[in-house]
Coordinates of C-alpha atoms in Angstrom, one line a residue:
Chain I
M1 CA 127.4 86.0 81.4
N2 CA 124.9 88.3 80.6
E3 CA 122.3 89.8 83.3
V4 CA 118.7 90.7 83.1
V5 CA 118.9 94.0 85.7
K6 CA 115.8 93.9 87.2
V7 CA 113.7 97.1 88.1
G8 CA 110.7 96.8 90.4
M9 CA 107.7 98.6 90.8
A10 CA 108.0 102.5 91.9
D11 CA 111.5 102.1 91.4
L12 CA 115.1 102.8 88.5
N13 CA 118.1 101.1 88.1
V14 CA 120.8 101.1 85.1
S15 CA 122.3 99.2 83.1
K16 CA 125.3 98.8 79.9
S17 CA 125.5 96.4 77.3
P18 CA 125.7 93.5 78.0
N19 CA 123.6 93.3 80.4
S20 CA 119.5 94.1 79.7
I21 CA 117.0 95.9 82.2
R22 CA 113.8 94.6 82.2
T23 CA 110.2 95.2 84.3
S24 CA 107.7 93.6 84.9
G25 CA 103.7 94.0 85.1
L26 CA 103.0 97.5 84.1
G27 CA 99.2 98.1 84.1
S28 CA 98.5 102.0 84.3
C29 CA 102.2 102.4 85.4
V30 CA 104.6 103.9 82.3
G31 CA 108.1 102.0 82.4
V32 CA 110.3 105.0 80.4
V33 CA 113.5 103.8 79.4
I34 CA 116.5 106.2 78.4
Y35 CA 120.1 105.7 77.2
D36 CA 123.0 106.7 75.8
E37 CA 124.1 105.2 72.6
R38 CA 127.8 106.0 73.0
M39 CA 128.0 104.3 75.9
K40 CA 125.9 101.6 75.8
L41 CA 123.8 102.7 78.4
A42 CA 120.6 102.3 79.3
G43 CA 118.3 103.3 82.4
M44 CA 115.4 102.2 83.1
A45 CA 112.0 103.9 85.9
H46 CA 109.0 101.9 86.3
I47 CA 106.5 105.3 87.5
M48 CA 103.1 104.5 89.1
L49 CA 102.0 108.1 90.1
P50 CA 102.8 112.4 87.9
D51 CA 103.7 114.1 90.2
S52 CA 105.6 114.5 93.4
S53 CA 103.2 117.4 94.3
M54 CA 100.4 114.2 95.0
A55 CA 102.6 112.8 97.9
K56 CA 101.0 112.7 101.2
N57 CA 102.3 111.5 104.9
G58 CA 105.3 113.0 103.2
G59 CA 107.4 110.2 102.9
L60 CA 108.3 110.4 99.1
N61 CA 109.6 107.3 97.2
R62 CA 111.6 109.5 94.3
A63 CA 111.2 106.3 91.9
K64 CA 107.7 106.2 92.0
Y65 CA 106.7 109.6 90.6
A66 CA 107.2 110.8 86.9
D67 CA 109.3 114.5 87.2
T68 CA 111.3 112.7 90.5
A69 CA 112.3 109.5 89.2
I70 CA 113.2 111.3 85.5
T71 CA 115.6 113.8 87.4
D72 CA 117.1 110.9 89.3
L73 CA 117.5 108.6 86.7
L74 CA 119.4 111.3 84.8
V75 CA 121.7 111.3 88.1
L76 CA 122.2 107.9 88.2
M77 CA 123.4 108.0 84.6
E78 CA 125.6 110.9 84.6
R79 CA 127.9 109.0 87.5
E80 CA 127.9 105.9 85.4
G81 CA 129.5 108.1 82.4
A82 CA 126.3 108.3 80.5
N83 CA 127.1 112.3 78.2
K84 CA 123.4 114.3 79.5
I85 CA 123.8 116.1 75.7
G86 CA 121.1 113.1 72.9
L87 CA 119.9 110.9 75.0
K88 CA 117.1 109.5 74.1
A89 CA 114.2 107.7 74.9
K90 CA 111.6 104.8 74.7
M91 CA 109.0 104.2 76.6
A92 CA 105.9 101.5 77.4
G93 CA 103.0 100.9 80.0
G94 CA 100.2 103.6 81.0
A95 CA 97.1 100.9 80.6
Q96 CA 93.9 101.7 82.0
M97 CA 93.5 97.5 83.2
F98 CA 89.6 97.5 84.3
Q99 CA 86.9 99.3 81.9
F100 CA 85.0 101.9 84.2
S101 CA 82.4 104.2 83.0
S102 CA 82.9 105.9 85.5
S103 CA 86.3 108.7 84.3
S104 CA 87.7 109.4 88.0
E105 CA 90.5 110.5 88.6
V106 CA 92.5 106.9 89.3
M107 CA 90.6 105.4 86.1
R108 CA 92.9 108.1 84.4
I109 CA 96.3 107.3 85.7
G110 CA 97.3 105.7 83.1
P111 CA 97.1 108.5 80.4
R112 CA 98.1 111.3 82.7
N113 CA 101.3 109.0 83.6
V114 CA 102.0 108.8 80.2
E115 CA 101.7 112.7 79.6
A116 CA 104.1 113.3 83.2
V117 CA 106.6 111.1 81.0
R118 CA 106.3 112.9 77.7
E119 CA 106.4 116.3 80.0
Q120 CA 109.7 115.6 81.6
L121 CA 111.8 114.3 79.2
K122 CA 110.5 117.3 76.7
K123 CA 111.7 119.5 79.8
H124 CA 115.7 117.8 79.8
K125 CA 115.6 118.2 76.2
I126 CA 115.8 114.1 75.5
Q127 CA 113.9 112.7 72.4
L128 CA 111.2 110.2 72.9
I129 CA 112.4 107.6 70.0
S130 CA 108.7 105.6 70.6
E131 CA 106.7 104.7 72.3
D132 CA 103.7 102.2 73.0
V133 CA 101.2 102.9 75.5
G134 CA 97.4 102.9 76.3
G135 CA 95.1 100.4 75.8
N136 CA 94.0 97.4 78.4
S137 CA 97.3 95.1 78.0
G138 CA 99.7 95.2 81.4
R139 CA 103.0 95.0 79.6
T140 CA 106.4 93.7 80.4
I141 CA 109.5 95.0 79.3
E142 CA 113.3 94.9 78.4
F143 CA 115.6 96.9 76.5
D144 CA 118.7 95.8 75.2
P145 CA 121.1 98.4 75.6
A146 CA 123.1 97.2 72.7
S147 CA 120.6 96.9 70.1
F148 CA 118.1 100.2 71.3
S149 CA 115.7 97.8 71.5
L150 CA 112.7 97.8 73.8
S151 CA 110.9 94.3 73.6
I152 CA 107.6 94.6 75.3
R153 CA 105.2 91.1 75.6
T154 CA 101.4 91.6 76.4
V155 CA 98.9 88.3 77.4
S156 CA 96.9 88.8 74.4
Q157 CA 99.5 90.2 71.6
G158 CA 102.3 88.1 72.5
T159 CA 105.6 90.4 71.9
R160 CA 106.7 93.0 69.5
E161 CA 109.5 95.1 69.5
I162 CA 109.8 99.6 69.7
Chain D
M1 CA 104.4 104.4 107.3
D2 CA 103.4 105.1 111.4
M3 CA 100.0 103.6 111.1
F4 CA 101.8 100.3 109.5
Q5 CA 103.5 100.2 112.6
R6 CA 100.5 101.1 115.5
I7 CA 98.9 97.9 114.4
D8 CA 98.4 95.7 117.2
A9 CA 97.8 91.5 117.6
Q10 CA 94.0 93.1 118.5
Q11 CA 94.0 94.4 115.6
L12 CA 95.2 92.2 113.3
D13 CA 92.7 89.7 114.6
L14 CA 89.7 91.8 114.1
L15 CA 91.2 92.1 110.5
K16 CA 91.8 88.9 110.2
E17 CA 87.8 88.6 111.2
V18 CA 87.1 90.6 108.5
G19 CA 88.9 88.4 105.6
N20 CA 86.9 85.5 107.2
I21 CA 83.6 86.5 107.1
G22 CA 83.9 88.3 104.1
A23 CA 85.4 84.9 102.3
G24 CA 82.9 82.7 104.2
N25 CA 80.1 83.7 102.8
A26 CA 81.6 83.8 99.3
A27 CA 82.7 80.6 99.8
T28 CA 79.4 80.0 100.2
A29 CA 77.8 81.3 97.6
L30 CA 80.6 79.5 95.3
S31 CA 79.5 76.5 97.3
T32 CA 75.8 76.9 96.2
M33 CA 76.8 77.6 92.2
L34 CA 78.7 74.8 91.9
N35 CA 77.0 72.2 93.7
K36 CA 81.1 71.0 95.5
T37 CA 82.4 71.7 98.2
I38 CA 84.7 75.2 98.0
E39 CA 86.9 75.7 101.9
M40 CA 89.1 78.2 102.5
N41 CA 92.6 79.2 104.7
V42 CA 92.7 81.2 107.7
P43 CA 92.8 84.8 106.1
S44 CA 96.1 86.2 106.2
V45 CA 96.7 89.9 107.1
N46 CA 100.6 91.7 105.9
V47 CA 102.3 94.7 105.3
V48 CA 103.3 94.0 102.1
P49 CA 106.2 96.2 100.2
F50 CA 104.4 96.2 96.4
N51 CA 106.8 94.7 94.9
Q52 CA 106.2 91.5 96.8
M53 CA 102.3 91.9 96.2
T54 CA 102.4 88.9 94.6
E55 CA 104.6 86.3 95.8
T56 CA 101.3 84.4 96.6
V57 CA 99.6 84.4 93.8
G58 CA 102.2 82.9 91.4
G59 CA 104.5 86.5 90.3
D60 CA 104.6 89.3 88.6
E61 CA 103.8 87.7 85.1
A62 CA 101.3 84.9 86.5
V63 CA 97.9 85.8 84.7
V64 CA 94.9 85.6 86.0
V65 CA 91.1 86.2 86.0
A66 CA 90.3 89.1 87.6
I67 CA 87.4 91.0 89.3
F68 CA 87.6 94.3 90.8
L69 CA 85.2 96.3 92.8
R70 CA 86.3 99.9 93.5
I71 CA 84.2 100.5 97.5
E72 CA 83.6 103.8 98.3
G73 CA 81.7 106.0 100.8
E74 CA 83.6 106.4 104.3
C75 CA 85.3 103.2 103.6
P76 CA 87.4 103.4 100.5
G77 CA 89.3 100.6 99.1
N78 CA 89.2 98.0 96.4
L79 CA 88.7 94.6 96.4
F80 CA 90.0 91.9 93.8
F81 CA 89.3 88.3 93.4
M82 CA 91.5 86.2 91.4
L83 CA 91.6 83.1 89.8
P84 CA 94.0 81.2 87.9
V85 CA 93.3 81.5 84.7
G86 CA 93.0 77.1 84.2
E87 CA 90.0 77.3 87.2
A88 CA 88.1 80.2 85.2
T89 CA 88.1 78.1 83.0
V90 CA 86.6 75.3 84.4
L91 CA 84.6 77.1 86.4
I92 CA 82.7 79.3 83.6
Q93 CA 83.0 76.0 81.0
N94 CA 80.5 74.4 84.1
L95 CA 78.1 77.2 84.1
I96 CA 77.6 77.8 80.9
G97 CA 78.4 74.4 79.3
E98 CA 80.5 75.7 76.3
E99 CA 83.4 73.6 75.6
Q100 CA 85.9 76.2 73.8
V101 CA 85.9 78.8 76.6
D102 CA 89.9 79.3 77.5
F103 CA 91.0 82.2 80.0
S104 CA 94.2 81.3 78.8
N105 CA 93.9 81.9 75.1
P106 CA 91.9 85.6 75.1
P107 CA 89.7 87.0 74.5
V108 CA 86.9 84.3 75.2
S109 CA 83.7 84.6 74.0
E110 CA 81.0 87.8 75.1
L111 CA 78.4 85.2 77.4
A112 CA 81.8 83.3 79.1
A113 CA 83.4 87.0 80.1
S114 CA 79.5 87.9 81.6
A115 CA 79.2 85.0 83.6
M116 CA 82.6 85.0 84.7
Q117 CA 82.0 88.8 85.6
E118 CA 78.4 87.7 86.8
V119 CA 80.6 84.7 89.2
G120 CA 82.3 87.8 90.3
N121 CA 79.9 90.5 91.0
I122 CA 78.3 87.8 93.2
L123 CA 80.9 86.8 95.4
A124 CA 82.1 90.1 95.9
G125 CA 78.9 90.8 97.0
S126 CA 78.7 88.5 98.9
Y127 CA 82.2 89.2 100.3
L128 CA 81.4 92.7 101.3
S129 CA 77.9 92.8 102.1
S130 CA 78.7 90.5 104.6
L131 CA 81.4 92.5 105.6
S132 CA 79.3 96.0 105.9
D133 CA 76.8 93.4 108.4
F134 CA 79.1 92.8 110.2
T135 CA 81.3 96.1 110.7
K136 CA 78.3 97.9 110.4
I137 CA 79.9 100.1 107.9
P138 CA 78.2 101.3 104.5
L139 CA 80.1 100.0 101.7
Q140 CA 79.4 100.7 97.9
P141 CA 81.0 99.4 95.9
S142 CA 81.6 100.1 92.0
V143 CA 80.3 97.5 89.3
P144 CA 82.7 94.7 88.8
A145 CA 85.0 94.6 85.6
L146 CA 86.8 91.8 84.9
A147 CA 90.2 91.6 83.7
V148 CA 92.5 88.7 82.0
D149 CA 95.4 89.6 82.7
M150 CA 99.3 90.0 84.5
T151 CA 99.0 90.2 88.1
M152 CA 101.4 92.9 88.9
A153 CA 99.7 95.2 86.1
I154 CA 96.2 94.1 87.6
L155 CA 96.9 94.8 91.4
S156 CA 98.6 97.8 90.8
H157 CA 95.3 99.0 89.6
G158 CA 94.8 98.9 93.1
L159 CA 97.3 100.5 95.4
I160 CA 97.2 104.2 93.6
E161 CA 95.9 105.1 96.1
I162 CA 97.6 103.8 98.7
S163 CA 100.7 104.6 96.5
K164 CA 100.5 108.6 97.4
V165 CA 101.4 107.7 101.0
G166 CA 103.8 104.8 101.2
D167 CA 105.4 101.7 99.1
Y168 CA 103.4 99.0 101.6
A169 CA 100.2 98.1 101.5
I170 CA 97.4 95.5 104.3
V171 CA 96.3 93.1 102.4
I172 CA 93.9 91.3 103.9
E173 CA 94.2 87.8 101.8
T174 CA 91.6 84.8 101.8
E175 CA 93.1 81.6 99.9
I176 CA 89.9 79.3 98.7
K177 CA 90.0 75.8 97.5
E178 CA 88.1 73.3 96.5
E179 CA 88.7 69.1 96.8
T180 CA 89.6 67.1 93.8
A181 CA 88.4 63.9 93.8
K182 CA 91.5 62.0 95.0
N183 CA 91.0 63.9 98.0
E184 CA 94.0 67.0 97.4
T185 CA 93.4 70.2 97.5
K186 CA 93.4 73.1 94.5
T187 CA 93.5 76.7 95.2
T188 CA 90.1 78.4 93.8
G189 CA 90.8 81.4 94.3
H190 CA 92.1 84.4 95.9
F191 CA 90.6 87.8 97.6
F192 CA 92.7 90.6 98.3
L193 CA 91.6 93.0 100.8
L194 CA 93.1 96.5 100.0
P195 CA 91.8 99.2 102.7
D196 CA 92.7 103.2 101.7
P197 CA 94.9 104.0 104.2
E198 CA 91.9 106.1 105.9
S199 CA 89.8 103.2 106.1
F200 CA 91.5 101.9 108.9
A201 CA 90.8 103.8 111.7
I202 CA 86.8 103.4 110.2
I203 CA 87.0 100.2 110.4
F204 CA 88.8 99.6 114.2
N205 CA 86.5 102.0 115.2
A206 CA 83.8 100.4 113.9
L207 CA 84.4 96.8 115.3
G208 CA 85.5 99.2 118.9
V209 CA 88.8 99.0 118.9
D210 CA 90.6 102.2 120.1
T211 CA 93.0 103.6 117.6
D212 CA 94.4 106.1 119.9
E213 CA 97.7 106.3 120.4

């Protein structure tokens, strides 16, 4: 039986073929998938904020921030047998759900999340294969570690694959 | 998040009263607008992990019509008014007499969208002004914004400030509902008030409750 591994908000997990991995309702959050083609192994993180330095009051959930989430995801994947060299990535999300004239920090959080994920991938030398980011629609994404296909569903445009 | 563990029964009751007064006035405004009886449930105040926030409105991917206002000033926070797409469709069809409006199949016409935005403006405005009267705290809401999308994608927008502090939000939620011809009730919508973490002390102080440990 194939299962779907669920990743919640500010959460991360890994999945091996034939099981797919999924996260739902990405708004300004970014869903990033890192995968090892040979092992048919994928890790996914549902990132809310660009950088762990934004945390207040200590209590740090590392899966919430682009920098710490990607570091931890790589550790978890290596433990599952992934080879750090040659990893690839896809990402989706980073939308602006509401249109405001103001340019406050909160309004720009989507693009900043996307930028932070790009930077982290570059830092870890992971090639970004494709992305579907920005816009103003929520997204639900599911990755199949066998076909390396990331399927993206939005309310207004149906499902597409990248 | 010790802030959340420190909330006692008396403070919880006060937050419920906040939801009660806000949504009560909004329900009256909607009643007048539709010439129908709109009722409300007793508000619930819960400390909710982010991952469970959407349960009362049908799950992460349930499509809703949402009006969002950011409250600035000394008591910052976020206010959402969410309607199921079916309810929003009937509401706006009735208001503007345009039969082809269908929020389950966006985009809708500019007129329908602006009517929905105006309804949200009136309801959220009456929620916040009664809240402001009750607490004597001046609240400065942003212009309301409209979105039709997945519940989680919408709500997460209101969690950004809160998420810097923890993985839980204190949610003051009030359901409003109408009676149908068969004496059944159906949900009309939900208000979600998500004060920023620092706002709770301000609300409690304004209402004369000590927040000292």
